[in-house]
Amino acid sequence: MREAVHISGVPSPGPRLDDLLVQVARGDQDAFNQVYDQVSGPVLGLVRSVLRDPAQSEEVAQEVLVEMWRTAARYQPSRGSAMNWVLTLAHRRAVDRVRSAEAAAAREHKAALLDRTPDFDEVSEQVESRLEREQVRRCLRTLSELQRESVTLAYYRGLTYREVGELLSVPLGTIKTRLRDGLIRLRDCLGVSA
């Protein structure tokens, strides 16, 4: 396309950006090349001011120019200049990239916090264990003195039934009966099903 020459001999500026964008909407590749030449610098500058990362800025600017090519039909000259429309696309795309990066960083931070969280709640487990011990002590107090003594020697001191019988000078059968009856009472007191 030749430049139009004004009567004074100075080249006229050529088609306006608004008119070129309308031609891009119709699929005119030459018009797109001209639009690209006019807006690529301002688009990159705007995106860079938002992102501050040169590599990401170039990537986002390229995305904006591709979006401009695909959505040129959405441009309405009555609603504003073509440059404002393109720069609005650029600003939105840059802000979206920032938000996406922030969301990714937040997800990574949250995942890192979850990795540091213990598999179980130590305080809760200690409290539960203490409550269980208290309940066992309370239930042991419901046993007769002979049952409590036999259960304590067999289960807390780790003696065999025979050793408990010898220590208490009681026949083995009597120890077995005391332990069985004591364990049944403990089970009922603790609410454990048989």
PDB file of N, CA, C and O in Angstrom, residues 4 7 9 13 23 33 49 94-95 98 101 109 119 134 146 164 182:
ATOM      1  N   ALA A   4      -0.177   7.896   1.069  1.00  0.00           N
ATOM      2  CA  ALA A   4      -0.869   9.004   0.389  1.00  0.00           C
ATOM      3  C   ALA A   4      -0.018  10.254   0.545  1.00  0.00           C
ATOM      4  O   ALA A   4       0.541  10.508   1.594  1.00  0.00           O
ATOM      5  N   ILE A   7      -0.971  17.468  -0.642  1.00  0.00           N
ATOM      6  CA  ILE A   7      -0.671  18.493  -1.649  1.00  0.00           C
ATOM      7  C   ILE A   7       0.625  19.220  -1.330  1.00  0.00           C
ATOM      8  O   ILE A   7       1.376  19.579  -2.212  1.00  0.00           O
ATOM      9  N   GLY A   9       3.273  18.052  -0.323  1.00  0.00           N
ATOM     10  CA  GLY A   9       4.420  17.199  -0.564  1.00  0.00           C
ATOM     11  C   GLY A   9       4.826  16.393   0.657  1.00  0.00           C
ATOM     12  O   GLY A   9       5.720  15.570   0.595  1.00  0.00           O
ATOM     13  N   PRO A  13      -0.610  10.810   7.064  1.00  0.00           N
ATOM     14  CA  PRO A  13      -0.402   9.727   8.007  1.00  0.00           C
ATOM     15  C   PRO A  13      -0.973   8.384   7.568  1.00  0.00           C
ATOM     16  O   PRO A  13      -0.675   7.380   8.184  1.00  0.00           O
ATOM     17  N   GLN A  23     -10.904  -3.029   9.381  1.00  0.00           N
ATOM     18  CA  GLN A  23     -10.446  -3.904   8.293  1.00  0.00           C
ATOM     19  C   GLN A  23      -9.891  -5.224   8.846  1.00  0.00           C
ATOM     20  O   GLN A  23     -10.084  -6.285   8.256  1.00  0.00           O
ATOM     21  N   ASN A  33      -1.060  -6.025  10.042  1.00  0.00           N
ATOM     22  CA  ASN A  33       0.363  -5.685  10.117  1.00  0.00           C
ATOM     23  C   ASN A  33       0.551  -4.210  10.480  1.00  0.00           C
ATOM     24  O   ASN A  33       1.422  -3.866  11.289  1.00  0.00           O
ATOM     25  N   SER A  49       4.588  -2.322  32.592  1.00  0.00           N
ATOM     26  CA  SER A  49       4.360  -1.495  33.784  1.00  0.00           C
ATOM     27  C   SER A  49       3.527  -2.239  34.826  1.00  0.00           C
ATOM     28  O   SER A  49       3.647  -1.971  36.014  1.00  0.00           O
ATOM     29  N   ALA A  94      -2.872  -8.333  31.462  1.00  0.00           N
ATOM     30  CA  ALA A  94      -1.761  -8.210  32.412  1.00  0.00           C
ATOM     31  C   ALA A  94      -2.241  -8.399  33.853  1.00  0.00           C
ATOM     32  O   ALA A  94      -1.599  -9.097  34.647  1.00  0.00           O
ATOM     33  N   VAL A  95      -3.371  -7.790  34.185  1.00  0.00           N
ATOM     34  CA  VAL A  95      -3.921  -7.940  35.530  1.00  0.00           C
ATOM     35  C   VAL A  95      -4.314  -9.397  35.778  1.00  0.00           C
ATOM     36  O   VAL A  95      -4.082  -9.940  36.867  1.00  0.00           O
ATOM     37  N   VAL A  98      -1.229 -11.267  36.702  1.00  0.00           N
ATOM     38  CA  VAL A  98      -0.814 -10.980  38.081  1.00  0.00           C
ATOM     39  C   VAL A  98      -1.685 -11.762  39.055  1.00  0.00           C
ATOM     40  O   VAL A  98      -1.183 -12.398  39.986  1.00  0.00           O
ATOM     41  N   ALA A 101      -0.790 -15.412  39.032  1.00  0.00           N
ATOM     42  CA  ALA A 101       0.474 -15.664  39.737  1.00  0.00           C
ATOM     43  C   ALA A 101       0.266 -15.587  41.248  1.00  0.00           C
ATOM     44  O   ALA A 101       0.808 -16.411  41.999  1.00  0.00           O
ATOM     45  N   HIS A 109       1.718 -21.702  49.027  1.00  0.00           N
ATOM     46  CA  HIS A 109       1.912 -21.386  50.448  1.00  0.00           C
ATOM     47  C   HIS A 109       1.002 -22.264  51.312  1.00  0.00           C
ATOM     48  O   HIS A 109       1.439 -22.806  52.330  1.00  0.00           O
ATOM     49  N   ASP A 119       0.504 -35.106  61.395  1.00  0.00           N
ATOM     50  CA  ASP A 119      -0.524 -36.022  60.927  1.00  0.00           C
ATOM     51  C   ASP A 119      -1.678 -36.142  61.911  1.00  0.00           C
ATOM     52  O   ASP A 119      -2.769 -36.537  61.550  1.00  0.00           O
ATOM     53  N   GLU A 134      -8.028 -41.821  83.276  1.00  0.00           N
ATOM     54  CA  GLU A 134      -8.902 -41.463  84.403  1.00  0.00           C
ATOM     55  C   GLU A 134     -10.095 -42.403  84.489  1.00  0.00           C
ATOM     56  O   GLU A 134     -10.488 -42.830  85.569  1.00  0.00           O
ATOM     57  N   LEU A 146      -9.637 -57.585  96.264  1.00  0.00           N
ATOM     58  CA  LEU A 146      -8.951 -58.771  95.749  1.00  0.00           C
ATOM     59  C   LEU A 146      -8.873 -58.745  94.215  1.00  0.00           C
ATOM     60  O   LEU A 146      -7.849 -59.084  93.635  1.00  0.00           O
ATOM     61  N   VAL A 164       1.057 -64.334  89.997  1.00  0.00           N
ATOM     62  CA  VAL A 164       0.120 -63.589  90.847  1.00  0.00           C
ATOM     63  C   VAL A 164      -0.353 -64.495  91.978  1.00  0.00           C
ATOM     64  O   VAL A 164      -0.394 -64.082  93.150  1.00  0.00           O
ATOM     65  N   GLY A 182     -13.138 -59.604  87.504  1.00  0.00           N
ATOM     66  CA  GLY A 182     -12.672 -58.217  87.523  1.00  0.00           C
ATOM     67  C   GLY A 182     -12.681 -57.607  86.118  1.00  0.00           C
ATOM     68  O   GLY A 182     -13.094 -56.455  85.930  1.00  0.00           O
TER      69      GLY A 182
END
